[in-house]
mmCIF file of C-alpha atoms in Angstrom:
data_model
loop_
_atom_site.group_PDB
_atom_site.id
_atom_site.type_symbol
_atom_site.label_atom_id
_atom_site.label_comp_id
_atom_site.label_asym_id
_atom_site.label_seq_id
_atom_site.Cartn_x
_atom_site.Cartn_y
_atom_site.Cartn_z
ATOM 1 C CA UNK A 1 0.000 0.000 0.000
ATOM 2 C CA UNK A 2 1.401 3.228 -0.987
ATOM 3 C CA UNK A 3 -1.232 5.520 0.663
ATOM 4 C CA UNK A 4 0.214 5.644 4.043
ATOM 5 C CA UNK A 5 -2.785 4.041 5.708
ATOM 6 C CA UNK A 6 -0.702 0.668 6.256
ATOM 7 C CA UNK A 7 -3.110 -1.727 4.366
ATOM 8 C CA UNK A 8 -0.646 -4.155 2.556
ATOM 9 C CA UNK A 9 -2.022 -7.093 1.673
ATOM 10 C CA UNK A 10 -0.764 -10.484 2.705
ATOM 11 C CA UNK A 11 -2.138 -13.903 0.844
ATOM 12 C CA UNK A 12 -5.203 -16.105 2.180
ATOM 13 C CA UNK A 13 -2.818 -18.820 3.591
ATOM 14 C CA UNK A 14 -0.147 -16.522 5.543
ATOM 15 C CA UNK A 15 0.356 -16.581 9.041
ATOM 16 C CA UNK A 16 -1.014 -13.033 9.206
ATOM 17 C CA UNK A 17 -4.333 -14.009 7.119
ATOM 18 C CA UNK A 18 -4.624 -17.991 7.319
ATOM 19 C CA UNK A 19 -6.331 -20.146 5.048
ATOM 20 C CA UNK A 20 -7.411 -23.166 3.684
ATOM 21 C CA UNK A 21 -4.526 -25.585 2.868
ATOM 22 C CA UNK A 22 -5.073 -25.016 -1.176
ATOM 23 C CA UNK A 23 -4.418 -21.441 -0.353
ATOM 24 C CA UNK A 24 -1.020 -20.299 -1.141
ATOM 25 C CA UNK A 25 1.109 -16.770 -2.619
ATOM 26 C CA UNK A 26 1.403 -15.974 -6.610
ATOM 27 C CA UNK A 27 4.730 -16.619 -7.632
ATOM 28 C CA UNK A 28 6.659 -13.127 -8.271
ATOM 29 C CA UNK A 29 8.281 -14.053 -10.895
ATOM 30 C CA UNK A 30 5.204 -15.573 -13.432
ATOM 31 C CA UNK A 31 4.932 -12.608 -15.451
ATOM 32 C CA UNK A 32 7.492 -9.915 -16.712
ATOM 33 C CA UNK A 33 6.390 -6.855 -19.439
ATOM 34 C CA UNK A 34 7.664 -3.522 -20.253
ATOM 35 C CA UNK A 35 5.820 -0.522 -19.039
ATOM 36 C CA UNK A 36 7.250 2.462 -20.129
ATOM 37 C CA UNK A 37 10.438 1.125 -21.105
ATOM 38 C CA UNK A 38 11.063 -0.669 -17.757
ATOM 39 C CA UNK A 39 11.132 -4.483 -16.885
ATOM 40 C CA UNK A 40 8.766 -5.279 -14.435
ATOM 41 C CA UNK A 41 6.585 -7.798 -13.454
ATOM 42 C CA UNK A 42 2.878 -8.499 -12.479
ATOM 43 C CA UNK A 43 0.724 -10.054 -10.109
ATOM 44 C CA UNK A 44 -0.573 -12.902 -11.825
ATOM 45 C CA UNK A 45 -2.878 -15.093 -9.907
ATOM 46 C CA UNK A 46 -4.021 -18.259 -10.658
ATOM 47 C CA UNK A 47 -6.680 -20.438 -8.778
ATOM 48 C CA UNK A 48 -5.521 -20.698 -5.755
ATOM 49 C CA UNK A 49 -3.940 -17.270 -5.063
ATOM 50 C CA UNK A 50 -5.304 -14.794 -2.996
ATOM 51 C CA UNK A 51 -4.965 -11.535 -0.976
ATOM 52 C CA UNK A 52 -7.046 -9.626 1.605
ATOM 53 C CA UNK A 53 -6.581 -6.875 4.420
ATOM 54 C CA UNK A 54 -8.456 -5.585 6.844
ATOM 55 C CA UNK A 55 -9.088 -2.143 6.199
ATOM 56 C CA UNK A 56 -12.211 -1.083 8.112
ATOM 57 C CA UNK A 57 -10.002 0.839 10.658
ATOM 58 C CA UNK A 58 -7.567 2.143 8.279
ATOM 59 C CA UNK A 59 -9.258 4.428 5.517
ATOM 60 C CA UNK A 60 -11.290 1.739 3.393
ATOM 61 C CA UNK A 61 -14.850 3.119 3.115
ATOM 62 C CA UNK A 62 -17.771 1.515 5.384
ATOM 63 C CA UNK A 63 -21.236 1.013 5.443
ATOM 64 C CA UNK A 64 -22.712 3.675 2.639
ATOM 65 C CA UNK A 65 -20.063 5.983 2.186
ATOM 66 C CA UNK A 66 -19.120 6.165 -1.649
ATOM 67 C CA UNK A 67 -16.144 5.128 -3.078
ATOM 68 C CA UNK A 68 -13.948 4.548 -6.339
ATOM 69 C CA UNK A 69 -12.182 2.023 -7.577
ATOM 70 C CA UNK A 70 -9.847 1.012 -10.363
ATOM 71 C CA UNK A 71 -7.118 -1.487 -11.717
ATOM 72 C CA UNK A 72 -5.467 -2.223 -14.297
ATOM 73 C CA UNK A 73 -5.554 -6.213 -15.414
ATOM 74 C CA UNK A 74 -5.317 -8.640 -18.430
ATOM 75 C CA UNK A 75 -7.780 -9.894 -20.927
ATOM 76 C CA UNK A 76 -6.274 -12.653 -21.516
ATOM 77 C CA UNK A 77 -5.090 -14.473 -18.727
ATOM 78 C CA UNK A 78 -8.924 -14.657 -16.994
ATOM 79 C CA UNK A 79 -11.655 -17.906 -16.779
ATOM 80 C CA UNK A 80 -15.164 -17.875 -15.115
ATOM 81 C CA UNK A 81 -14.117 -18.519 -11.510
ATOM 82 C CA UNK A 82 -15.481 -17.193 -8.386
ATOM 83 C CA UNK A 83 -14.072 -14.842 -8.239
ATOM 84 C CA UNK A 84 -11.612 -12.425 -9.962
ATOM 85 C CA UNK A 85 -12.198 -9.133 -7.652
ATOM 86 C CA UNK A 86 -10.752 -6.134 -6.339
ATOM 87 C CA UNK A 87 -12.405 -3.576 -4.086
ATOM 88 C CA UNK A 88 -14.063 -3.560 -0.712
ATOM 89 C CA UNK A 89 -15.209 -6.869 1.063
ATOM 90 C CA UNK A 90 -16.531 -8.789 4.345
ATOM 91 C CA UNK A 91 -14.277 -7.992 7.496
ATOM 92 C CA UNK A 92 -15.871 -11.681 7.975
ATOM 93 C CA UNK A 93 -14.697 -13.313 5.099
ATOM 94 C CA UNK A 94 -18.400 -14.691 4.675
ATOM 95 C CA UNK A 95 -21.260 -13.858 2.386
ATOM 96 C CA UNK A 96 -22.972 -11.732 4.234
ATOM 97 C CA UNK A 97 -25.224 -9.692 2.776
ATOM 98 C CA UNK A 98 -26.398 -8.001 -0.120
ATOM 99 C CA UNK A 99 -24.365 -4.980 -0.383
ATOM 100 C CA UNK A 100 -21.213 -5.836 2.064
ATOM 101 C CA UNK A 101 -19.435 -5.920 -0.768
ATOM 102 C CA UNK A 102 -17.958 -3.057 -3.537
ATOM 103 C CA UNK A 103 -15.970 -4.755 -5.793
ATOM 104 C CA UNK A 104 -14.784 -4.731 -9.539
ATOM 105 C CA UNK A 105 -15.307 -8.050 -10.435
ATOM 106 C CA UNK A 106 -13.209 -9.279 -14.205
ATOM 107 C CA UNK A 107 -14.017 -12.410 -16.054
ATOM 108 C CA UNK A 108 -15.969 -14.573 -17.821
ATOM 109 C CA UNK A 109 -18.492 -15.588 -15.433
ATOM 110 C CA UNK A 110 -21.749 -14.917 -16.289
ATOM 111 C CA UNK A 111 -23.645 -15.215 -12.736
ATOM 112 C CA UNK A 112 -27.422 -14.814 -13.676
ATOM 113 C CA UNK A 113 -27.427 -15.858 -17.175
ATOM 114 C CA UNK A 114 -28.266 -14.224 -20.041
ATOM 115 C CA UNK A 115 -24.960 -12.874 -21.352
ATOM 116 C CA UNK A 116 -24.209 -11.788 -24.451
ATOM 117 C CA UNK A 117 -20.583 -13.321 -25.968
ATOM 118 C CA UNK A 118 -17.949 -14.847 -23.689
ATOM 119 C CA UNK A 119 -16.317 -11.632 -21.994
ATOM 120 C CA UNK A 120 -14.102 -10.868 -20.137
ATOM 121 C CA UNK A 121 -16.498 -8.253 -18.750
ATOM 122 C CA UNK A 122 -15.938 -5.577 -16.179
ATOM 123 C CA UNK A 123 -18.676 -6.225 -13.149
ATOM 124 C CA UNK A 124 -19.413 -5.062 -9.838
ATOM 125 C CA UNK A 125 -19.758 -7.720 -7.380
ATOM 126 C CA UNK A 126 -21.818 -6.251 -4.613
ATOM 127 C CA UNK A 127 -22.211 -10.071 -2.705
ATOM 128 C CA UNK A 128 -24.915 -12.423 -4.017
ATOM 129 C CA UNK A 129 -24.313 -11.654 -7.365
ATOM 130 C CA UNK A 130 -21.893 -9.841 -10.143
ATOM 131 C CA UNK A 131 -23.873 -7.275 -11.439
ATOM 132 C CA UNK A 132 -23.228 -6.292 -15.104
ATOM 133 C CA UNK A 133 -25.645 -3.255 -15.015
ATOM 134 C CA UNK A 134 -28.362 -2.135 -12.436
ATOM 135 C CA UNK A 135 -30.517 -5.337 -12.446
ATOM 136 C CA UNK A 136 -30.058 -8.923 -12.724
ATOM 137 C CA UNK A 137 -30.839 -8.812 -16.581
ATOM 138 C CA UNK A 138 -28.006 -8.609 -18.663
ATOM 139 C CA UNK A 139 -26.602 -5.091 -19.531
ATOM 140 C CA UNK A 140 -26.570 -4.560 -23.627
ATOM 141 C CA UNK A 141 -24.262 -1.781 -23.001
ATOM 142 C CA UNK A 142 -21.680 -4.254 -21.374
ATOM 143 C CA UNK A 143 -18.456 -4.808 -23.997
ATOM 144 C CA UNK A 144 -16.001 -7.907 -24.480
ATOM 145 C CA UNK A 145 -12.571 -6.254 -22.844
ATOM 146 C CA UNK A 146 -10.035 -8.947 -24.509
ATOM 147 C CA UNK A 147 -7.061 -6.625 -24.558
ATOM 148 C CA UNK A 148 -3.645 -7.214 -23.524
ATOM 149 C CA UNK A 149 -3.690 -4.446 -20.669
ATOM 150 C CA UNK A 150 -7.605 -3.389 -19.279
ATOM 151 C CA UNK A 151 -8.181 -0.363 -17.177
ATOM 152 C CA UNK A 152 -11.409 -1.480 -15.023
ATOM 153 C CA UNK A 153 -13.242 1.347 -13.303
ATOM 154 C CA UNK A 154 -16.141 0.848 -10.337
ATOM 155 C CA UNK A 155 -17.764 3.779 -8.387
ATOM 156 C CA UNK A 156 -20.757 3.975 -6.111
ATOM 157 C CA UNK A 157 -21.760 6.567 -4.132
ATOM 158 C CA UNK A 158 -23.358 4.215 -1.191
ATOM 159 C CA UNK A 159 -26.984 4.610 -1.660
ATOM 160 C CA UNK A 160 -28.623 5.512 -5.003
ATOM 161 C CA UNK A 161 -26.118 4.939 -7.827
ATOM 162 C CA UNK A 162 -22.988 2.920 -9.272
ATOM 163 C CA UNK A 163 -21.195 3.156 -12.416
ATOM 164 C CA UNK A 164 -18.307 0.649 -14.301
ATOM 165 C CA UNK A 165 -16.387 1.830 -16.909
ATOM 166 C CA UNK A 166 -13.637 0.100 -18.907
ATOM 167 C CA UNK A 167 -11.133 -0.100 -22.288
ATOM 168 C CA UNK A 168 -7.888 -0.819 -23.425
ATOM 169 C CA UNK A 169 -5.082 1.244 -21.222
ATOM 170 C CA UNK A 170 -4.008 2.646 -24.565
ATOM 171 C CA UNK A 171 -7.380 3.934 -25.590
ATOM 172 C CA UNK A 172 -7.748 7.902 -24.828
ATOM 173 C CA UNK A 173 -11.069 7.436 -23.420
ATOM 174 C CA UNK A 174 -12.795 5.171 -21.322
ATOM 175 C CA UNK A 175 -16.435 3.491 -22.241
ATOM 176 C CA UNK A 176 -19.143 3.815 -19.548
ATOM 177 C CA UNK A 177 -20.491 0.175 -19.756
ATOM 178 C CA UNK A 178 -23.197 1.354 -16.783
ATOM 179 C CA UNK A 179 -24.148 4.458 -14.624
ATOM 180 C CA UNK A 180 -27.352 4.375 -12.877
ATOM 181 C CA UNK A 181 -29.535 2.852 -10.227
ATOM 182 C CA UNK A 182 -27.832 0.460 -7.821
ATOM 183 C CA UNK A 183 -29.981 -2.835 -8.324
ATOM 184 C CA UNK A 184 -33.002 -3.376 -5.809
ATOM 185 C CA UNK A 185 -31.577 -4.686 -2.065
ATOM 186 C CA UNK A 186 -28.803 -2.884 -2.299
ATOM 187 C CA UNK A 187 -29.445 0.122 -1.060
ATOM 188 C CA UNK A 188 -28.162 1.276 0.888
ATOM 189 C CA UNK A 189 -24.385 -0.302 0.588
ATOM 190 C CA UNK A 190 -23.312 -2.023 3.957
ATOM 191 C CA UNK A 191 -19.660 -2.592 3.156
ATOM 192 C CA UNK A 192 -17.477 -3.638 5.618
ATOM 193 C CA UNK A 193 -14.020 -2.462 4.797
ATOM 194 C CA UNK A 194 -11.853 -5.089 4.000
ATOM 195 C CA UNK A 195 -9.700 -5.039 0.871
ATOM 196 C CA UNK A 196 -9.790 -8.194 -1.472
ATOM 197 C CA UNK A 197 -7.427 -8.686 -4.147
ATOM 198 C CA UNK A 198 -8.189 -12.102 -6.351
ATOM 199 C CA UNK A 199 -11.041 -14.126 -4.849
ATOM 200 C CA UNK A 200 -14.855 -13.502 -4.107
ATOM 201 C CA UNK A 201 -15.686 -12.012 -0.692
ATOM 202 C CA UNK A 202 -16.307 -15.609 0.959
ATOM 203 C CA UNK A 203 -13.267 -17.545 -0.071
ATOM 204 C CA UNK A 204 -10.045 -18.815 1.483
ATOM 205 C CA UNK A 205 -10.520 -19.436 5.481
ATOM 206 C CA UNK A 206 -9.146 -22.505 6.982
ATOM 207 C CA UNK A 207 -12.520 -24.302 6.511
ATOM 208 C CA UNK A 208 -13.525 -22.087 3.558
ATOM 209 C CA UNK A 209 -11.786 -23.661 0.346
ATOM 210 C CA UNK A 210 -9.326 -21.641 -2.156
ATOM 211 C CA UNK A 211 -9.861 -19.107 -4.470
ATOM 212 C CA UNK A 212 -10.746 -20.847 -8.435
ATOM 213 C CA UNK A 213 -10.376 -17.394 -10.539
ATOM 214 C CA UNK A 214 -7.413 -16.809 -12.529
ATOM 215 C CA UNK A 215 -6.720 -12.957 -13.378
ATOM 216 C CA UNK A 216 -3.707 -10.633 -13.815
ATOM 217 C CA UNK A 217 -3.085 -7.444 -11.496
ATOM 218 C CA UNK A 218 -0.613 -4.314 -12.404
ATOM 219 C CA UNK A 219 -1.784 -1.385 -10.824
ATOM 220 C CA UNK A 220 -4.849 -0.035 -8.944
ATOM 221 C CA UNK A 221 -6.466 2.167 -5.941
ATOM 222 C CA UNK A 222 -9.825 2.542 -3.962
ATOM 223 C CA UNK A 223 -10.437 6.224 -2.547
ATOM 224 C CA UNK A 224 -13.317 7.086 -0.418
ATOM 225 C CA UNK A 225 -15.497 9.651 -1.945
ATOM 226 C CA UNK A 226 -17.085 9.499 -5.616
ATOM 227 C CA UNK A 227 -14.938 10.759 -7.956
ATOM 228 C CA UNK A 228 -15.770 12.948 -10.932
ATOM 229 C CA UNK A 229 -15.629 11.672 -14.372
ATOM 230 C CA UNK A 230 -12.650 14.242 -15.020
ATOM 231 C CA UNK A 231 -10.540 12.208 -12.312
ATOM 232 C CA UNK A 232 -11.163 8.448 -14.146
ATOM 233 C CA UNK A 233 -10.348 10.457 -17.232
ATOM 234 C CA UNK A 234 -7.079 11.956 -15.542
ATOM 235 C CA UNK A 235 -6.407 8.271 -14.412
ATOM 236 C CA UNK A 236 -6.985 6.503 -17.240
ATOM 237 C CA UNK A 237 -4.811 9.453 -19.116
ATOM 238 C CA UNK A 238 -1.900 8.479 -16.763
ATOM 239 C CA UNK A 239 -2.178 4.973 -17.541
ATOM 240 C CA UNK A 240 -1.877 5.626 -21.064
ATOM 241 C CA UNK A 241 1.318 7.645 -20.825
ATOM 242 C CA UNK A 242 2.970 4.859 -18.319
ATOM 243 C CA UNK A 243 2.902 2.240 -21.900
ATOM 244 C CA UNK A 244 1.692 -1.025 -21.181
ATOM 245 C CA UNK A 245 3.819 -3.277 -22.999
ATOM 246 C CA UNK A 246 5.953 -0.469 -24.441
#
């Protein structure tokens, strides 16, 4: 964590965070690209990998406050495992409730049917269910992301609304793949504050099984607050100029 807040996150399996016995760290070395120039290597995580942090006491957002979100991943190196997500999650570690969790969800699971093509898609998993629009019908604005390098974008502002956003991180501008309503239940938001990095919200305790999603991390942040669409724009403008595989 680079904020200052402390909330580094350690694998589902570690001493600090344990886990089941299928639970164990990405290895460091799995993935190397150029970003601007510079070697450097990813996060790649395969089923079994998996990372989480409490964060309720250190800056992560809680109950309906609004937040942001974004990383940047692969779409490639994804499959339709529960669950490929990064955001806000259960203190718990348990599904508890519609709306404990905030979190970009990217893959090629299609959790209430209907989809249109194979993905990957950018979703927000907000617990019992990956939601690729405001309902459990499937979202005809949603897009295929099958790039090398995807920038994934989730915001909510806690009570009324959410929006996801997504595109190559060498396009100029973003698409807004949803912003409305939250869906019905989930409002408002009851998130907890933990950070999850890699695996749904109820994965990876010692009696809790592994993590089966397989999906590629490079860079990303949460922020409290619900930021503008100039600041994704700034971000995703900054992402551009760092070259992905350049």
């Amino acid at each position: 964590d680079q904020s200052g807040n402390g909330n580094d996150l350690w694998y589902q399996g570690s001493i600090q965070v344990p886990g089941s016995p299928q639970s164990r760290p990405a290895i460091a070395t799995t993935e190397a690209l150029m970003v601007g120039g510079s070697k450097v290597y990813s996060l790649y995580i395969n089923p079994g990998n998996s990372y989480w942090r409490d964060g309720s006491n250190s800056g992560v957002p809680t109950g309906s406050d609004p937040e942001g979100m974004y990383m940047v991943t692969s779409g490639t190196h994804v499959n339709g495992g529960c669950c490929f997500d990064y955001g806000n999650s259960e203190t718990t570690r348990k599904a508890d409730a519609a709306g404990a969790m905030d979190a970009i969800n990217f893959s090629t699971q299609c959790w209430f049917g209907g989809c249109s093509g194979t993905g990957p898609w950018v979703q927000a998993d907000l617990e019992w269910g990956l939601y690729p629009g405001g309902s459990q019908m499937w979202n005809p604005k949603q897009q295929a992301l099958s790039h090398d390098y995807v920038t994934a974008m989730l915001k909510n502002n806690g009570t009324t609304m959410f929006a996801l956003k997504g595109g190559s991180t060498q396009a100029n501008a973003l698409t807004t793949l949803y912003d409305g309503m939250l869906p019905g239940g989930y409002s408002p938001m009851k998130k907890q504050g933990a950070i999850i990095l890699g695996s749904g919200g109820d994965c990876c305790k010692p009696d809790g099984g592994a993590n089966l999603s397989a999906g590629t991390f490079y860079e990303g942040a949460i922020v409290a607050g619900y930021p503008t669409d100039a600041t994704d724009d700034a971000i995703q403008k900054n992402i551009v100029e760092a070259g992905y595989g350049k």
